[in-house]
mmCIF file of C-alpha atoms in Angstrom:
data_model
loop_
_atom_site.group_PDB
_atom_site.id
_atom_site.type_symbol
_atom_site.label_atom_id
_atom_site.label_comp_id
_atom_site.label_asym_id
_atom_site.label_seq_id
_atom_site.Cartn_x
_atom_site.Cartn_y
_atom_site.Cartn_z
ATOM 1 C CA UNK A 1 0.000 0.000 0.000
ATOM 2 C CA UNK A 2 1.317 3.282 -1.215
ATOM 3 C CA UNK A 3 2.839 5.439 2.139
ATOM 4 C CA UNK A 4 0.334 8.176 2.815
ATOM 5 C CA UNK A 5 1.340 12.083 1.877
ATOM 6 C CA UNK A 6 1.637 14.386 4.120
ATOM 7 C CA UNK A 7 -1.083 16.890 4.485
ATOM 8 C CA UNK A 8 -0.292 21.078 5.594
ATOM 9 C CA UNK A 9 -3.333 22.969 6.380
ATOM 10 C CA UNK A 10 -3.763 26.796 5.691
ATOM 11 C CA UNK A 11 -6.718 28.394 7.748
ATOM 12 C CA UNK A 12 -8.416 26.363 10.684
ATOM 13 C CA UNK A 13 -11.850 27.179 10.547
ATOM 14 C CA UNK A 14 -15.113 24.961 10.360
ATOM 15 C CA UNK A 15 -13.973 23.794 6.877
ATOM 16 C CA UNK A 16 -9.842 23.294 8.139
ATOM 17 C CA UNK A 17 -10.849 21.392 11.295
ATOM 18 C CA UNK A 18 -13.641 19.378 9.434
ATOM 19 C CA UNK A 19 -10.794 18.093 7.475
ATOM 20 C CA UNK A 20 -8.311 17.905 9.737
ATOM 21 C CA UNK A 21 -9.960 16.091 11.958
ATOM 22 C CA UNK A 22 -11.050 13.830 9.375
ATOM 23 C CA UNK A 23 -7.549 12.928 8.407
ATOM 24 C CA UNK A 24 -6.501 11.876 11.971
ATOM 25 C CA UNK A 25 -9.790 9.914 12.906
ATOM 26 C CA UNK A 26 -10.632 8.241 9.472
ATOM 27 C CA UNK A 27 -7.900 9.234 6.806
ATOM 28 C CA UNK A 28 -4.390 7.727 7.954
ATOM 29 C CA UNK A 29 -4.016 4.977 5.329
ATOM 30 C CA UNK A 30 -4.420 8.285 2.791
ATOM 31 C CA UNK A 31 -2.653 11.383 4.468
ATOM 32 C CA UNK A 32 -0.485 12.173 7.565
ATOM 33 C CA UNK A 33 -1.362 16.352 8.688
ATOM 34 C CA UNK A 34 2.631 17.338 9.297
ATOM 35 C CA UNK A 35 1.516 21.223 9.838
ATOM 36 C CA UNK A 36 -1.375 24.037 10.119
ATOM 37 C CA UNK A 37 -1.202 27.931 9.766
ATOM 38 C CA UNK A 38 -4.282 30.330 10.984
ATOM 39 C CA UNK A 39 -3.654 34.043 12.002
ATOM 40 C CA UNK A 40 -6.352 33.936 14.287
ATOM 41 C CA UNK A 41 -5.373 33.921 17.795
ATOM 42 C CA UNK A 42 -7.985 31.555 18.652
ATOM 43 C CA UNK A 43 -6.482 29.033 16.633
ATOM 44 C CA UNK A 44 -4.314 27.641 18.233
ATOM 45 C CA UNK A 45 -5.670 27.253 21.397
ATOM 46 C CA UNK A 46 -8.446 24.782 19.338
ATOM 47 C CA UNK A 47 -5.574 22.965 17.886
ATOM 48 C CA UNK A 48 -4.211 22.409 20.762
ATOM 49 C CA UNK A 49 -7.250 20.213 21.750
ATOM 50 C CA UNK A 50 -7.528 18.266 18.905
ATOM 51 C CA UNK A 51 -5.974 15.114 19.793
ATOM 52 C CA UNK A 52 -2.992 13.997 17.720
ATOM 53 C CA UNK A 53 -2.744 17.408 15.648
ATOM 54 C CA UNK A 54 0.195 18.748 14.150
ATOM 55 C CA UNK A 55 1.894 21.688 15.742
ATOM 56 C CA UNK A 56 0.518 24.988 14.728
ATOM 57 C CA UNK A 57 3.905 26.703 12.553
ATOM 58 C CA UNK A 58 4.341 30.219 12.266
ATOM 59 C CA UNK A 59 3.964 31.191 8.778
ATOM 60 C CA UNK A 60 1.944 30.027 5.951
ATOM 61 C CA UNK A 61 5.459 29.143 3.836
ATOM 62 C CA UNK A 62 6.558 27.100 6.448
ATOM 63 C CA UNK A 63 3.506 25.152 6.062
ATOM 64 C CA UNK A 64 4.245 24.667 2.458
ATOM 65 C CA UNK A 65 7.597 23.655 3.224
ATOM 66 C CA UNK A 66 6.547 20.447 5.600
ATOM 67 C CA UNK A 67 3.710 18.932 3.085
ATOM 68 C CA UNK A 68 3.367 17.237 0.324
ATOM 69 C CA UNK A 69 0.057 18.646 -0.288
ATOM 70 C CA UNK A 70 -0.994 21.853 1.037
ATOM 71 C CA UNK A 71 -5.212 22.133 1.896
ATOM 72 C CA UNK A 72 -6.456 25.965 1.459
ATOM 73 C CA UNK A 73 -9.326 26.766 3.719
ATOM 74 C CA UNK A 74 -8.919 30.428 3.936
ATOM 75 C CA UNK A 75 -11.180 33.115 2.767
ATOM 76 C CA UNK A 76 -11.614 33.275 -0.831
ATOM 77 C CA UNK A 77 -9.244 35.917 -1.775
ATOM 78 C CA UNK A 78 -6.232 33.930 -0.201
ATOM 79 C CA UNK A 79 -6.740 30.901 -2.383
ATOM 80 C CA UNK A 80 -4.973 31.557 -5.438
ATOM 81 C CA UNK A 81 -1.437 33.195 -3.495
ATOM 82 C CA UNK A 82 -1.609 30.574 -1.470
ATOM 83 C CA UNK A 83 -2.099 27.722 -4.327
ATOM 84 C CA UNK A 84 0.582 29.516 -6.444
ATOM 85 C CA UNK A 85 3.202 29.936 -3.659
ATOM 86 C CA UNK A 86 2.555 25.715 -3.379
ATOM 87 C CA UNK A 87 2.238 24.906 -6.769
ATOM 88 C CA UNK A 88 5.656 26.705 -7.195
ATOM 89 C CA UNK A 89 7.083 24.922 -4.394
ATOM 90 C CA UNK A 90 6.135 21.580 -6.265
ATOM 91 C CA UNK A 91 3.214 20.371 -3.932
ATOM 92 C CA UNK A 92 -0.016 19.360 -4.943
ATOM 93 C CA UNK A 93 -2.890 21.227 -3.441
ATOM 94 C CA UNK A 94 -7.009 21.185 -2.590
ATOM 95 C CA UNK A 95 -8.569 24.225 -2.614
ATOM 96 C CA UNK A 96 -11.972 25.231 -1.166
ATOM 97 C CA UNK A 97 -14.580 26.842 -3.696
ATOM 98 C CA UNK A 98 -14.450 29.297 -5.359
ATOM 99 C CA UNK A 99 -11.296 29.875 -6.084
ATOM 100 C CA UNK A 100 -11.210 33.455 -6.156
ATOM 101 C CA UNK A 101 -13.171 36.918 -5.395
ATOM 102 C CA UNK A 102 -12.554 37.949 -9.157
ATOM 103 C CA UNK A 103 -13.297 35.452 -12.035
ATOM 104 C CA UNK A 104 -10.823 37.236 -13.818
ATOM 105 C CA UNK A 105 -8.105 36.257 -11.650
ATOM 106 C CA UNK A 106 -9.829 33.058 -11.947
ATOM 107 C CA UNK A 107 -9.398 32.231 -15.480
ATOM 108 C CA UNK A 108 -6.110 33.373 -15.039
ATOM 109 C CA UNK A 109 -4.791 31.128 -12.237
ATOM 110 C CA UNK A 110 -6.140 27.888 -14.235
ATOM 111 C CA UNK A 111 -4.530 29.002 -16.959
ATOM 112 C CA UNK A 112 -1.142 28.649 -15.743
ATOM 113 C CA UNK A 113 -2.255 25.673 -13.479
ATOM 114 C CA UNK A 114 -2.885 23.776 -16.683
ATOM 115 C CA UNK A 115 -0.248 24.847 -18.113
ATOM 116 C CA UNK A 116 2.090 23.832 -15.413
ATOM 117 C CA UNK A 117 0.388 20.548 -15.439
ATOM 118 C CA UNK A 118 0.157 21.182 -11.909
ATOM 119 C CA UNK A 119 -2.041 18.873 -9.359
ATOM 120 C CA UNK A 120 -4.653 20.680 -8.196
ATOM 121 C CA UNK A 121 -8.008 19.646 -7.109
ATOM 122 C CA UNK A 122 -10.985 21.739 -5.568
ATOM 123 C CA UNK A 123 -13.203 20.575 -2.411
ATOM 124 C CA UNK A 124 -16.499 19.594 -3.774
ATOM 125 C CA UNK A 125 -17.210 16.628 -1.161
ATOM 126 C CA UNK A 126 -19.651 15.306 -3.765
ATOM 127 C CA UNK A 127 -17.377 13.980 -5.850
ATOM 128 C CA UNK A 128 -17.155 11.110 -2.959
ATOM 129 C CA UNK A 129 -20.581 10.706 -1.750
ATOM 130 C CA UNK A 130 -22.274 7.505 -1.101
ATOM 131 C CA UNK A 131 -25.283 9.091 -1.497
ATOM 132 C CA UNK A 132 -24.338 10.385 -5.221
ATOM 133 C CA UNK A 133 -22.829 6.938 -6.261
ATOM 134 C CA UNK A 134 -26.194 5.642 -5.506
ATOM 135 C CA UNK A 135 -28.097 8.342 -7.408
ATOM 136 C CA UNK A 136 -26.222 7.512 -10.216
ATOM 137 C CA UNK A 137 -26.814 3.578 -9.818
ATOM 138 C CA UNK A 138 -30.341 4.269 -9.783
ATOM 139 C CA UNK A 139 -30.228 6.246 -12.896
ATOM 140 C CA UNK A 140 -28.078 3.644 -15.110
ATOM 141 C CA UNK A 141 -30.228 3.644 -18.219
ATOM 142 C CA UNK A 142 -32.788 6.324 -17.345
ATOM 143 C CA UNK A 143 -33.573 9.137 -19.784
ATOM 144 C CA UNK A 144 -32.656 12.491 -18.230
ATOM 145 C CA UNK A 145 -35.286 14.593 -18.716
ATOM 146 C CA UNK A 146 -35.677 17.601 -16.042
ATOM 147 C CA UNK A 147 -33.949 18.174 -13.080
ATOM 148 C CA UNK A 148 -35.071 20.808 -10.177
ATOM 149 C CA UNK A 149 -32.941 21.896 -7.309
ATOM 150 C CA UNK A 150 -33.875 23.913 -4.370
ATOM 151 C CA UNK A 151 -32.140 25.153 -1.559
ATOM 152 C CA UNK A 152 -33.652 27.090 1.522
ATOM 153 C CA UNK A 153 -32.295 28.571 4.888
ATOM 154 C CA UNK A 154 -33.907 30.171 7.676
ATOM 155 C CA UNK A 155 -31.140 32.900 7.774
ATOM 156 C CA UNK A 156 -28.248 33.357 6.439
ATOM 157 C CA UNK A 157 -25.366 32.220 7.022
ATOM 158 C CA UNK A 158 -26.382 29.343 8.358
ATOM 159 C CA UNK A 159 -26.273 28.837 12.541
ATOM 160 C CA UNK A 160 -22.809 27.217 12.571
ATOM 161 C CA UNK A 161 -20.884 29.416 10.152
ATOM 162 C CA UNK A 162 -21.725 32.760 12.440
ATOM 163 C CA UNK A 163 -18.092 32.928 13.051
ATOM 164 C CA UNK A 164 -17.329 33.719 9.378
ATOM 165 C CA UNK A 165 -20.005 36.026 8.463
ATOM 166 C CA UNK A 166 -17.952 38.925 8.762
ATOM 167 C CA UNK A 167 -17.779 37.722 4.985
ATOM 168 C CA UNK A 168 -20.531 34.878 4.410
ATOM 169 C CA UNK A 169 -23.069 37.767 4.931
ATOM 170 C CA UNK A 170 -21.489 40.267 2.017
ATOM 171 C CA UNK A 171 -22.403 40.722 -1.653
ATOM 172 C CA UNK A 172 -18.756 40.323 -2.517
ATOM 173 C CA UNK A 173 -17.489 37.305 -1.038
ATOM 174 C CA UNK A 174 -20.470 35.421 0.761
ATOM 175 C CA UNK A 175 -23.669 34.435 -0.441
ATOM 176 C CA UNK A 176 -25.323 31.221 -0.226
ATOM 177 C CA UNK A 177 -25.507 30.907 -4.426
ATOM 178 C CA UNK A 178 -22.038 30.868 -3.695
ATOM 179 C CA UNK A 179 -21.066 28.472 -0.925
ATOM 180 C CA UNK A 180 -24.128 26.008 -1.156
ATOM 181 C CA UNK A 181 -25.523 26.576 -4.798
ATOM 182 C CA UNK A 182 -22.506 25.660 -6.793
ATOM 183 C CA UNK A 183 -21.997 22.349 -4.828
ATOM 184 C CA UNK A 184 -25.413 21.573 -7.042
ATOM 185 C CA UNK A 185 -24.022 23.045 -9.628
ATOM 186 C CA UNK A 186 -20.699 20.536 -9.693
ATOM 187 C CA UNK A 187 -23.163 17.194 -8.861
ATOM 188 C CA UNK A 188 -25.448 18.751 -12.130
ATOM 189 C CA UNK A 189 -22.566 19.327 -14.339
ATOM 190 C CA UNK A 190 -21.181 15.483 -13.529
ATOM 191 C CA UNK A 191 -24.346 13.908 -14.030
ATOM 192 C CA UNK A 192 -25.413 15.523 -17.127
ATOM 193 C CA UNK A 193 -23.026 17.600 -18.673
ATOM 194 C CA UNK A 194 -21.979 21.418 -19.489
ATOM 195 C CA UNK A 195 -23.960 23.740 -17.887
ATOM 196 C CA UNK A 196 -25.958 26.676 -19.824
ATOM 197 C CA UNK A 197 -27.691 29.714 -17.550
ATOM 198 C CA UNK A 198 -30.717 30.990 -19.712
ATOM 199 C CA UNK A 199 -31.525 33.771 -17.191
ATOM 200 C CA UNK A 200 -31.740 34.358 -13.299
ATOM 201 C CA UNK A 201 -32.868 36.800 -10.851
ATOM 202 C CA UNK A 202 -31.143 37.569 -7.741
ATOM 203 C CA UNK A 203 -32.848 39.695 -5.182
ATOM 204 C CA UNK A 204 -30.591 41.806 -2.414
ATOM 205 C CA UNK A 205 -31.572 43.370 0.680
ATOM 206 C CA UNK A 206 -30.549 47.117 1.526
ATOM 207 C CA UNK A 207 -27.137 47.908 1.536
ATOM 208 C CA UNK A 208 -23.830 45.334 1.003
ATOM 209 C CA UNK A 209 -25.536 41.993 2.178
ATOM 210 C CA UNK A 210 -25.846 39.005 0.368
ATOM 211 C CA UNK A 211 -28.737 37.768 -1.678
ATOM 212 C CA UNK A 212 -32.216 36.674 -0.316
ATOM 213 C CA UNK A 213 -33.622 34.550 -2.919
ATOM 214 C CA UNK A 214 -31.821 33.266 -5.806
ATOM 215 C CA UNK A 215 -34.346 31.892 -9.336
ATOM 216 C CA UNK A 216 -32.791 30.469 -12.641
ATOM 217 C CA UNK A 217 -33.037 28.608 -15.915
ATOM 218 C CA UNK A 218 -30.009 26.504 -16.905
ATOM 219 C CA UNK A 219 -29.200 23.803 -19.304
ATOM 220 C CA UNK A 220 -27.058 20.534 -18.719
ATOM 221 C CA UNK A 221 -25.919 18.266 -21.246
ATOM 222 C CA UNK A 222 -29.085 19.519 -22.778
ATOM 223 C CA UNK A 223 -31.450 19.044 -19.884
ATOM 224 C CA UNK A 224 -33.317 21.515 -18.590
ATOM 225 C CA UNK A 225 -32.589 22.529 -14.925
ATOM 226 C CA UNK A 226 -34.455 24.897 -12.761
ATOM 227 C CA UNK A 227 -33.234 26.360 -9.484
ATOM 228 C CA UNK A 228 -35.121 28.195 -6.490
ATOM 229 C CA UNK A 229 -33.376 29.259 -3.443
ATOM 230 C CA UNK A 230 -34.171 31.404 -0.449
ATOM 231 C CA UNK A 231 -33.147 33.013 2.813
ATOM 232 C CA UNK A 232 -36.395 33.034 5.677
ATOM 233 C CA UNK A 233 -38.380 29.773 4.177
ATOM 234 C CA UNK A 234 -37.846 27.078 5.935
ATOM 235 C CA UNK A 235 -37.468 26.164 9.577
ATOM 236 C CA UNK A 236 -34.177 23.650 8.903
ATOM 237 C CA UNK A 237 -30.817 25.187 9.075
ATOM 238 C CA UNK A 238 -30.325 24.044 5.874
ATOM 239 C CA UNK A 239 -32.505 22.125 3.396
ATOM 240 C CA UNK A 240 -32.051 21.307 -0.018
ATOM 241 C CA UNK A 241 -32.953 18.905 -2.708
ATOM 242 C CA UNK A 242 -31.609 17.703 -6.191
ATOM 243 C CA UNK A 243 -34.678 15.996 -8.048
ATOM 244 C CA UNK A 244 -34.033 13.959 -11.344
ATOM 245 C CA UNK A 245 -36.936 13.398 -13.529
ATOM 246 C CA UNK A 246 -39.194 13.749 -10.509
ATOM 247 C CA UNK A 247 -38.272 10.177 -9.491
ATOM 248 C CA UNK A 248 -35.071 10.208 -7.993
ATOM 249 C CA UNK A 249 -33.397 12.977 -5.241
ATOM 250 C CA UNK A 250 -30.654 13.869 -3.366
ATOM 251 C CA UNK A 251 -32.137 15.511 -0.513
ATOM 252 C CA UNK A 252 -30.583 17.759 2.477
ATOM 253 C CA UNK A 253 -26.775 16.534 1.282
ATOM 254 C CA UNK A 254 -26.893 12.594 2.198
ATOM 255 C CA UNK A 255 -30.533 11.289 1.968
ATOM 256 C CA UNK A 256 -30.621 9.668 -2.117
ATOM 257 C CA UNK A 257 -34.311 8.744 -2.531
ATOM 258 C CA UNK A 258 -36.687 7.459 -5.311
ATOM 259 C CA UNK A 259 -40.378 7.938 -5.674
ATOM 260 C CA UNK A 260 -42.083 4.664 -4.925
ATOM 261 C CA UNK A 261 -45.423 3.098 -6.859
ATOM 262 C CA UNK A 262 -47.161 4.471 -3.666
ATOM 263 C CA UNK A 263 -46.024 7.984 -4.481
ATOM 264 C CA UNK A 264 -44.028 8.259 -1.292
ATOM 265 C CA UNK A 265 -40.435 8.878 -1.467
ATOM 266 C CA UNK A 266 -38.091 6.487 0.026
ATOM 267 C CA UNK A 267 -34.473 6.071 1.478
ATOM 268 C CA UNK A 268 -31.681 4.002 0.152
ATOM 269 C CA UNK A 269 -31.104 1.550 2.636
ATOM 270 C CA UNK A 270 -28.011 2.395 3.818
ATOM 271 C CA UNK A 271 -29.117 6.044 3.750
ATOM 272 C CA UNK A 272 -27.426 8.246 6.916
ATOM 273 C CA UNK A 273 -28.128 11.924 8.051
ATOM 274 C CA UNK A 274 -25.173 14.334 7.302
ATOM 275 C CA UNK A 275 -24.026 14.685 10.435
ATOM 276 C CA UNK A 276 -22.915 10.866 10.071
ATOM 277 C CA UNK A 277 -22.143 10.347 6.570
ATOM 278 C CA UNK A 278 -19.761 13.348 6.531
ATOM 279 C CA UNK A 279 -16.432 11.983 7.681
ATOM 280 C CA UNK A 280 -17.205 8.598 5.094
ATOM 281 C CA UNK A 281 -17.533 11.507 2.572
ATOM 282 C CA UNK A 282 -13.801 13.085 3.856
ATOM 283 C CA UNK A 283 -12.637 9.960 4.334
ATOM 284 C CA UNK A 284 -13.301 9.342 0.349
ATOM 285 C CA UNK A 285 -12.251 13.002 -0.581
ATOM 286 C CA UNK A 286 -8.852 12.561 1.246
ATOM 287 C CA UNK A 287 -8.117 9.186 -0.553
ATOM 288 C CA UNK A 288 -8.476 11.178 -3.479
ATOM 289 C CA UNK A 289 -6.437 13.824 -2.767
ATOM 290 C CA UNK A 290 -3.400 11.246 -1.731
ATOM 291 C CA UNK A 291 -4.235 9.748 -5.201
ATOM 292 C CA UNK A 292 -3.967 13.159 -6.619
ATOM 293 C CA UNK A 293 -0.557 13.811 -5.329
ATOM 294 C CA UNK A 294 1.358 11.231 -6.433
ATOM 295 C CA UNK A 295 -0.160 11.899 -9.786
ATOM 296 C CA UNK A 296 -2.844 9.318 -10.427
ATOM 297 C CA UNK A 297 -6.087 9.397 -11.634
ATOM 298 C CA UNK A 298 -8.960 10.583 -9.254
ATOM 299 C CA UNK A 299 -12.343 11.691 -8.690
ATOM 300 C CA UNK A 300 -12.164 15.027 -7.151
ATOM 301 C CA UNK A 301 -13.465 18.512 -8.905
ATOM 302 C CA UNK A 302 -10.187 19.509 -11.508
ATOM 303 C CA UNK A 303 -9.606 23.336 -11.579
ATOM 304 C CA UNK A 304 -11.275 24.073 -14.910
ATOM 305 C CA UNK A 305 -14.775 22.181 -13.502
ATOM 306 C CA UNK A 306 -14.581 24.467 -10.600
ATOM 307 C CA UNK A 307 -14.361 27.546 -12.525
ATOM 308 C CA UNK A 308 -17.309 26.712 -14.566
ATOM 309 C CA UNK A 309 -19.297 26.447 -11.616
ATOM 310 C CA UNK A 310 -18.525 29.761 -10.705
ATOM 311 C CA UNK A 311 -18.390 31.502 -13.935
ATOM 312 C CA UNK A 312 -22.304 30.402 -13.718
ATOM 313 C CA UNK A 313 -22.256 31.337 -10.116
ATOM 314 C CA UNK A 314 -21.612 35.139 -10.681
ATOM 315 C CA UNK A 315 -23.181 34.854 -13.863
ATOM 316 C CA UNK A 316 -26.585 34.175 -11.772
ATOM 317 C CA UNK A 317 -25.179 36.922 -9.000
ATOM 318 C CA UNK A 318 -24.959 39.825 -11.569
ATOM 319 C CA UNK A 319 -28.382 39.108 -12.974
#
C-alpha cells in the first residue's frame, strides 16, 4: 500500500478542522497532517485540543515547506497566493470553492495551473458521496429529462458558520448561491453535462448583504434545470434537494431517494443523516487527494470544472 502524503493545512476554521480532523480519525491509510497555519489567535488554542494534531507553525510558507500537499481553507481571496506559492514549491494542493473573489483572476490562475500541469483539485465533497454513487446507480439507463434543485435557509449564514459572516453575509465574497448553490451546480454538471444559464434573478436586501432569494433557468448536457433558493423559508438550518426526472433525489446533502409506486419517497437503505455520513464523505475526498498527489487518476473537482461552476455562479449573482 502506497505510504500516505503528508497533508499542511492553511486556515483552521469549520472547513480546516472538518478536514483535519477527518484525516486523523478516518484518513491515515491516505494522508499524515505534518503542519497548520491560521492568524487567528484563537487558533491555536483549538488545535491544541484536537488530539494527535500537528503543531501549529508560524507562517503560511513554512507550512508549504513540511507537506506534500498543502489544503487551502482560507477566505476566498487567499486561495490563489496561497495555491501559487505551493504549486511553485512543487506540492499538490485542494482548494476550497471558489477559487477566487474575481473570475478574472480566476481564469487566469487555471490558466497557468494547466499549463504547469500542476495537481490541483478543488473541495467539492460530492465527488465522494455515497449518497451520489447511488443516485447515479439508480439512474443507469434512465432518460434524463428535467432536473429541479432547491435550496432554503432560515437565515443566512447558516447557525454554525456565524463565526465567518464577517464575509458569508457580504455581496462580494459570501452568499449562499455561492457556498451552497454551486456544490449543485458541480453534482449537475457530472451527471449531465456542461452547464448553460438561460436567465436568473437575484434579489438583495438594503445595503452590502448578500442575496435573499436566488431563481434560474439553466441547461445541462441539454437538460433543462431549474433552481429556487431562499433566505427566511424554511425552519431547517439548511434544506435542499436535487430531483431527477421527478423520481429520484438527493435531498438535504446525504438522503438519495426514489419515488415509490405508492407515491411516497423512500431512502436508500443504507441512507445516513449528514451529520454521520460526513467523515465517510472526507474519508473518500482525502483518498483522493493522496491519489492526486502522487499523480494518479482521481475523482475530485479539476480546476477548470470548478471555474465553470462559478463563472455560472456570478453569472446568476450579476443578474
Amino acid at each position: 500500500m502506497p505510504k500516505p502524503v503528508t497533508l499542511g493545512i492553511i486556515g483552521l476554521g469549520i472547513m480546516g478542522e472538518r478536514l483535519l480532523r477527518a484525516a486523523l480519525d478516518h484518513a491515515a491509510e491516505s494522508v499524515t497532517p505534518v503542519a497548520v497555519w491560521d492568524p487567528a489567535p484563537a487558533a491555536a488554542g483549538r488545535l491544541a485540543g484536537i488530539a494527535g494534531a500537528p503543531r501549529m507553525v508560524a507562517t503560511p510558507d513554512a507550512v508549504i515547506s513540511a507537506c506534500d500537499c498543502l489544503y487551502i481553507a482560507a477566505p476566498p481571496a487567499a486561495h490563489i497566493p496561497l495555491a501559487e506559492a505551493a504549486i511553485a514549491a512543487g506540492r499538490s494542493v485542494f482548494i476550497e470553492k471558489p477559487l477566487a473573489t474575481s473570475l478574472a483572476e480566476a481564469r487566469a490562475f487555471v490558466a497557468r495551473a494547466e499549463a504547469a500541469g500542476a495537481r490541483a483539485a478543488v473541495n467539492f465533497p460530492m465527488a465522494s458521496s455515497p449518497a451520489v454513487a447511488q443516485l447515479s446507480a439508480w439512474r443507469a439507463g434512465m432518460q434524463a429529462e428535467r432536473l429541479a434543485i432547491e435550496v432554503a435557509f432560515p437565515s443566512w449564514p447558516r447557525g454554525w458558520q456565524q463565526a465567518a459572516a464577517s464575509w458569508l453575509a457580504k455581496r462580494a465574497e459570501g452568499g449562499f448561491t455561492r457556498e451552497v448553490v454551486s456544490h449543485f451546480l458541480f453534482l449537475t454538471r457530472r451527471q449531465l453535462g456542461p452547464l448553460t444559464l438561460l436567465d436568473a434573478k437575484a434579489t438583495y436586501p438594503a445595503g452590502d448583504g448578500a442575496e435573499t432569494a436566488i431563481e434560474a433557468r439553466l441547461s445541462a448536457g441539454g437538460v433543462p434545470v431549474t433552481l429556487q433558493g431562499s433566505v427566511g423559508t424554511t425552519t431547517k438550518d439548511d434544506h435542499n434537494t436535487w430531483t431527477l426526472n421527478g423520481a429520484i433525489r438527493l435531498r438535504d446533502w446525504s438522503f438519495a431517494e426514489r419515488l415509490g409506486a405508492d407515491g411516497a419517497w423512500a431512502q436508500a437503505p443504507d441512507a445516513l443523516p449528514n451529520e454521520k455520513m460526513r467523515p465517510m464523505v472526507l474519508k473518500g475526498q482525502l483518498a483522493e487527494v493522496a491519489a492526486m498527489t502522487r499523480g494518479e487518476a482521481h475523482r475530485l473537482a479539476t480546476l477548470r470544472e470548478a471555474l465553470e461552476v462559478q463563472e455560472i455562479v456570478e453569472a446568476m449573482l450579476a443578474a
